Short mmCIF file of C-alpha atoms in Angstrom, two decimals:
data_model
loop_
_atom_site.label_atom_id
_atom_site.label_comp_id
_atom_site.label_asym_id
_atom_site.label_seq_id
_atom_site.Cartn_x
_atom_site.Cartn_y
_atom_site.Cartn_z
CA MET A 22 0.00 0.00 0.00
CA SER A 23 1.26 3.46 -0.85
CA LEU A 24 1.76 6.02 1.91
CA GLY A 25 0.38 9.52 1.46
CA ILE A 26 0.77 12.63 3.62
CA ARG A 27 -1.75 15.47 3.30
CA PRO A 28 -3.16 18.40 5.31
CA SER A 29 -5.90 17.32 7.69
CA ARG A 30 -9.63 17.85 7.15
CA PRO A 31 -12.36 18.22 9.80
CA ASP A 32 -13.54 14.66 9.21
CA ASP A 33 -10.06 13.38 10.16
CA LEU A 34 -10.36 14.62 13.75
CA PRO A 35 -12.35 11.69 15.23
CA ILE A 36 -9.79 9.26 13.83
CA ALA A 37 -6.88 11.37 15.10
CA ALA A 38 -8.47 11.56 18.56
CA GLY A 39 -8.85 7.78 18.57
CA ILE A 40 -5.19 7.29 17.65
CA ARG A 41 -4.11 9.66 20.42
CA SER A 42 -6.22 7.78 22.94
CA ARG A 43 -4.46 4.54 22.03
CA VAL A 44 -1.00 6.12 22.34
CA PHE A 45 -1.79 8.22 25.43
CA PRO A 46 -4.42 6.30 27.47
CA TYR A 47 -3.70 8.65 30.39
CA GLU A 48 -5.18 11.62 28.52
CA ILE A 49 -8.70 12.68 27.60
CA SER A 50 -8.58 13.03 23.81
CA ALA A 51 -12.04 14.39 23.07
CA VAL A 52 -12.82 15.20 19.46
CA GLU A 53 -14.31 18.51 20.59
CA ALA A 54 -10.97 19.46 22.15
CA PHE A 55 -9.12 18.68 18.91
CA SER A 56 -11.32 20.89 16.75
CA TRP A 57 -11.56 23.59 19.39
CA ARG A 58 -7.77 23.87 19.68
CA ALA A 59 -7.25 23.94 15.92
CA GLU A 60 -9.82 26.69 15.50
CA ARG A 61 -8.56 28.89 18.36
CA THR A 62 -4.78 28.62 18.22
CA PRO A 63 -3.52 32.16 17.47
CA GLU A 64 -2.56 32.79 13.86
CA GLN A 65 1.03 33.67 14.80
CA ALA A 66 1.50 30.05 15.89
CA ARG A 67 1.26 28.98 12.21
CA PHE A 68 -0.53 25.81 13.35
CA ARG A 69 -0.74 22.96 10.84
CA MET A 70 -1.96 19.38 11.07
CA PHE A 71 -1.06 16.58 8.66
CA VAL A 72 -2.41 13.03 8.36
CA ALA A 73 -0.92 9.86 6.91
CA GLU A 74 -3.00 7.55 4.74
CA LEU A 75 -2.27 3.92 3.96
CA GLY A 76 -4.65 2.33 1.49
CA GLY A 77 -7.05 5.23 1.94
CA ARG A 78 -7.13 4.85 5.72
CA VAL A 79 -5.79 7.48 8.17
CA VAL A 80 -3.18 5.76 10.34
CA GLY A 81 -1.39 8.71 11.94
CA TYR A 82 -1.13 12.45 12.24
CA SER A 83 1.33 15.19 13.10
CA THR A 84 0.93 18.77 14.24
CA ALA A 85 3.34 21.69 14.05
CA MET A 86 3.19 25.14 15.58
CA LEU A 87 5.42 27.95 16.76
CA THR A 88 5.51 28.60 20.51
CA TRP A 89 3.62 31.85 20.30
CA ASP A 90 3.28 32.39 24.09
CA SER A 91 7.01 32.46 24.88
CA THR A 92 9.81 34.99 24.68
CA ARG A 93 11.50 32.33 22.54
CA ARG A 94 9.44 32.79 19.40
CA ASP A 95 11.93 30.66 17.45
CA GLN A 96 10.74 27.51 19.21
CA GLY A 97 8.62 25.05 17.26
CA GLN A 98 6.46 22.31 18.75
CA ILE A 99 5.96 19.04 16.91
CA VAL A 100 3.65 16.12 17.72
CA VAL A 101 3.71 12.81 15.83
CA MET A 102 1.17 10.05 16.50
CA VAL A 103 1.00 6.72 14.65
CA ASP A 104 -1.55 3.99 15.22
CA PRO A 105 0.27 1.17 17.05
CA ASP A 106 -0.83 -1.32 14.36
CA HIS A 107 0.96 0.64 11.60
CA ARG A 108 4.35 1.43 13.07
CA ARG A 109 7.76 0.67 11.58
CA ALA A 110 6.42 1.32 8.10
CA GLY A 111 7.84 4.83 7.62
CA VAL A 112 4.64 6.57 8.71
CA GLY A 113 6.13 8.44 11.68
CA GLY A 114 9.14 9.62 9.70
CA ALA A 115 6.99 10.95 6.85
CA LEU A 116 4.70 12.78 9.28
CA ALA A 117 7.69 14.26 11.12
CA ASP A 118 9.20 15.41 7.81
CA ALA A 119 6.02 17.31 6.97
CA ALA A 120 5.83 18.98 10.39
CA GLU A 121 9.53 19.86 10.50
CA ASP A 122 9.50 21.28 6.97
CA HIS A 123 6.57 23.52 7.88
CA LEU A 124 8.32 24.82 11.00
CA ARG A 125 11.55 25.50 9.13
CA THR A 126 9.57 27.58 6.65
CA ALA A 127 7.83 29.35 9.56
CA GLY A 128 11.18 30.41 11.02
CA ALA A 129 11.77 27.94 13.86
CA THR A 130 15.39 27.34 14.87
CA VAL A 131 14.67 24.83 17.65
CA LEU A 132 12.07 22.05 17.58
CA GLN A 133 10.48 20.55 20.70
CA GLY A 134 8.67 17.21 20.92
CA GLY A 135 7.96 14.40 23.34
CA GLY A 136 6.39 11.06 24.06
CA PRO A 137 6.67 7.86 26.10
CA ILE A 138 10.36 7.00 26.41
CA SER A 139 9.76 3.38 25.44
CA GLU A 140 8.29 4.46 22.11
CA ALA A 141 9.80 7.87 21.37
CA ASP A 142 13.43 7.62 22.42
CA GLY A 143 14.85 5.74 19.48
CA PHE A 144 12.73 7.63 16.95
CA ALA A 145 13.72 11.03 18.35
CA ARG A 146 17.42 10.25 18.61
CA ARG A 147 17.59 8.90 15.05
CA ARG A 148 16.25 12.25 13.87
CA GLY A 149 18.86 14.19 15.85
CA TYR A 150 16.74 15.21 18.85
CA GLU A 151 18.34 15.22 22.30
CA ARG A 152 16.51 14.52 25.54
CA ALA A 153 15.83 17.71 27.51
CA SER A 154 13.70 16.56 30.45
CA THR A 155 11.35 13.83 31.66
CA SER A 156 7.90 13.79 33.24
CA ARG A 157 6.08 11.14 35.23
CA HIS A 158 2.51 10.21 34.28
CA GLN A 159 0.54 8.56 37.06
CA GLU A 160 -2.82 6.85 37.52
CA LEU A 161 -5.13 6.77 40.55
CA ASP A 162 -8.01 4.41 41.27
CA LEU A 163 -10.33 6.76 43.16
CA THR A 164 -11.70 3.92 45.26
CA GLY A 165 -8.36 3.91 47.07
CA LEU A 166 -8.26 7.58 48.08
CA PRO A 167 -6.88 8.24 51.57
CA THR A 168 -9.01 9.83 54.27
CA LEU A 169 -9.12 13.60 53.99
CA PRO A 170 -6.43 15.40 56.00
CA PRO A 171 -7.44 17.94 58.66
CA VAL A 172 -8.76 21.22 57.28
CA PRO A 173 -5.92 23.77 57.32
CA ALA A 174 -6.72 26.89 59.33
CA GLY A 175 -8.42 29.62 57.33
CA VAL A 176 -8.98 27.56 54.16
CA GLU A 177 -12.13 27.84 52.06
CA LEU A 178 -12.76 25.93 48.81
CA ARG A 179 -14.93 27.24 46.00
CA PRO A 180 -15.84 25.48 42.75
CA MET A 181 -14.47 27.28 39.71
CA ALA A 182 -18.06 27.42 38.50
CA ASP A 183 -18.62 30.14 41.13
CA TYR A 184 -16.47 32.42 38.96
CA ALA A 185 -18.35 31.80 35.72
CA ASP A 186 -19.53 35.41 35.46
CA ASP A 187 -16.04 36.84 36.04
CA PRO A 188 -13.15 34.35 35.98
CA ARG A 189 -10.40 36.93 36.56
CA ILE A 190 -9.42 35.40 39.89
CA PRO A 191 -8.80 31.93 38.35
CA HIS A 192 -6.89 33.68 35.55
CA THR A 193 -4.62 35.53 37.99
CA LEU A 194 -3.95 32.36 39.97
CA ASP A 195 -3.32 30.26 36.87
CA GLU A 196 -0.84 32.78 35.47
CA ALA A 197 1.05 33.07 38.77
CA VAL A 198 1.40 29.36 39.51
CA SER A 199 2.07 28.40 35.87
CA ALA A 200 5.09 30.70 35.83
CA ASP A 201 6.73 28.46 38.43
CA GLU A 202 6.03 25.18 36.65
CA PRO A 203 9.20 23.40 35.41
CA SER A 204 9.41 23.94 31.65
CA ASP A 205 11.91 23.55 28.84
CA ILE A 206 10.68 26.83 27.33
CA PRO A 207 10.01 30.10 29.20
CA ILE A 208 6.28 30.84 29.00
CA ASP A 209 4.93 34.40 28.93
CA ALA A 210 1.91 35.63 30.85
CA MET A 211 -1.18 35.12 28.69
CA PRO A 212 -3.48 38.10 28.09
CA TYR A 213 -6.82 37.67 29.82
CA ASP A 214 -8.92 37.47 26.64
CA THR A 215 -6.60 34.84 25.17
CA TRP A 216 -6.60 32.84 28.41
CA LEU A 217 -10.40 33.06 28.51
CA ASP A 218 -10.64 31.56 25.03
CA LEU A 219 -7.88 28.94 25.25
CA CYS A 220 -8.00 27.88 28.91
CA TRP A 221 -11.28 28.81 30.58
CA HIS A 222 -13.40 27.60 27.66
CA GLU A 223 -11.31 24.45 27.03
CA PRO A 224 -14.02 21.79 26.44
CA ARG A 225 -12.50 19.31 28.89
CA LEU A 226 -12.09 21.72 31.82
CA ASP A 227 -14.63 20.73 34.48
CA HIS A 228 -15.64 23.92 36.28
CA ASP A 229 -17.74 22.03 38.83
CA LEU A 230 -14.94 19.73 39.97
CA SER A 231 -12.10 22.27 39.72
CA VAL A 232 -11.59 24.48 42.77
CA VAL A 233 -10.14 27.79 43.86
CA PHE A 234 -8.85 27.76 47.42
CA LEU A 235 -8.79 30.84 49.60
CA VAL A 236 -6.83 31.43 52.81
CA ASP A 237 -8.33 33.95 55.22
CA GLY A 238 -10.54 35.11 52.36
CA ARG A 239 -7.70 35.68 49.89
CA PRO A 240 -7.24 33.59 46.71
CA ALA A 241 -4.24 31.34 47.30
CA GLY A 242 -4.29 28.60 44.64
CA ILE A 243 -6.18 26.37 42.23
CA VAL A 244 -6.87 22.74 41.40
CA ALA A 245 -7.92 22.51 37.74
CA LEU A 246 -9.37 19.20 36.55
CA GLN A 247 -10.35 18.07 33.08
CA SER A 248 -12.95 15.32 32.76
CA ASP A 249 -14.76 13.22 30.20
CA ARG A 250 -17.99 13.99 32.16
CA ARG A 251 -18.31 10.26 32.90
CA THR A 252 -15.59 8.33 34.76
CA ARG A 253 -12.14 9.78 34.00
CA LEU A 254 -10.22 12.85 35.19
CA VAL A 255 -6.93 14.49 34.27
CA SER A 256 -5.19 17.08 36.44
CA ALA A 257 -4.52 20.17 34.34
CA MET A 258 -2.95 22.23 37.14
CA THR A 259 -2.50 22.23 40.90
CA GLY A 260 -0.69 25.25 42.26
CA THR A 261 -0.30 27.56 45.23
CA LEU A 262 0.89 31.17 45.30
CA ARG A 263 4.44 31.39 46.64
CA GLU A 264 3.53 33.08 49.91
CA TYR A 265 1.15 30.24 50.83
CA ARG A 266 3.34 27.24 50.02
CA GLY A 267 4.55 24.62 52.44
CA ARG A 268 1.40 24.67 54.60
CA GLY A 269 -0.58 21.79 53.10
CA PHE A 270 -3.16 23.87 51.23
CA ALA A 271 -2.68 22.25 47.79
CA LYS A 272 -2.67 18.76 49.32
CA TYR A 273 -5.96 19.39 51.07
CA ALA A 274 -7.62 21.11 48.11
CA LYS A 275 -6.70 18.37 45.62
CA ALA A 276 -7.78 15.65 48.05
CA VAL A 277 -11.18 17.30 48.50
CA ALA A 278 -11.59 17.79 44.73
CA LEU A 279 -10.87 14.09 44.10
CA HIS A 280 -13.22 12.97 46.89
CA ARG A 281 -15.98 15.07 45.35
CA ALA A 282 -15.25 13.56 41.94
CA ARG A 283 -15.54 10.05 43.37
CA GLU A 284 -18.89 10.94 44.93
CA ARG A 285 -20.10 11.96 41.47
CA GLY A 286 -19.17 8.63 39.89
CA PHE A 287 -15.64 9.21 38.61
CA ARG A 288 -13.36 6.19 38.88
CA LEU A 289 -9.93 7.00 37.45
CA ALA A 290 -7.70 10.06 37.71
CA TYR A 291 -4.47 10.84 35.88
CA THR A 292 -1.77 13.39 36.49
CA ALA A 293 1.69 14.30 35.19
CA ASN A 294 4.63 16.04 36.82
CA ASP A 295 8.11 17.00 35.78
CA GLU A 296 10.58 14.66 37.48
CA THR A 297 12.09 17.67 39.28
CA ASN A 298 8.78 18.76 40.85
CA ALA A 299 9.34 17.02 44.18
CA PRO A 300 6.58 18.78 46.20
CA MET A 301 3.82 17.82 43.76
CA LEU A 302 5.18 14.30 43.31
CA ALA A 303 5.03 13.88 47.10
CA ILE A 304 1.40 15.04 47.23
CA ASN A 305 0.40 12.67 44.45
CA THR A 306 2.20 9.75 46.10
CA TRP A 307 0.27 10.44 49.32
CA LEU A 308 -2.99 10.54 47.35
CA GLY A 309 -2.24 7.06 46.03
CA TYR A 310 -1.20 7.77 42.43
CA ARG A 311 0.89 5.00 40.86
CA HIS A 312 3.39 5.29 38.03
CA HIS A 313 1.94 4.70 34.58
CA THR A 314 4.36 6.05 31.97
CA THR A 315 7.51 8.16 31.83
CA GLU A 316 7.60 10.68 29.00
CA ALA A 317 10.70 12.36 27.66
CA HIS A 318 10.84 15.80 26.09
CA TYR A 319 13.28 16.33 23.24
CA ALA A 320 14.84 19.28 21.42
CA LEU A 321 16.44 19.59 17.98
CA VAL A 322 18.53 22.62 17.00
CA LEU A 323 18.01 23.23 13.30
#
């Protein structure tokens, strides 16, 4: 069968989401999230998506975009996904070629990509990428949650849904705690209107399960959860403002959020942390998360 690479069409998105779910079972790969992201990514990102066809069937996809929200505007991000049943047939290489060529034309001088070490390491290194960092993906059976810890003094939890009419407080918290997240690329503060469109309205963000926690009436941190609205959760962010760290607030808030999710019928929760993020890894270990997959992040200087 001949292999063909072409730009994606809207009717390719359900297939692409299905492929991603097979490769990354610890994510929520909703079709709505695929189309929503493609439609809303800022034009300066030069976002493109390509698919691979074998015998008229889509068996993989790649995406390419410039890192538009960083001071390093020369950074390109590449994603390559191939259906596990069609690997080692040149599909991944052809998809990567298309994405890399687009980013070269767009002006990128460094390319960033990642994936499970067991699957991505050899592929990335053969193409000249070097490992930059690693992250730990973990899974939690919510039936095994520990008993809630004592309520820290002065803490109040509010569902993010309480801020639906004016989400500026979640925006301020998200921007502050995200700036301290370990990252291979420096990330700029996101303008409120852009954050509103790309983060607050993300189809998977569950405003009812996500929480803002206050200390003595002042916003101190957030627990943001994505869900499939049925049984599965993914942690999008857990963070505390610097002046409130080290006092157990994030541990308590995330534990409460997960207990509430279990009460509403959710069964599995996933999270990911950079291997250097010791405080959050400790919280997740206490909550009962178990290692699922280690991902590596790679960089290629063009």
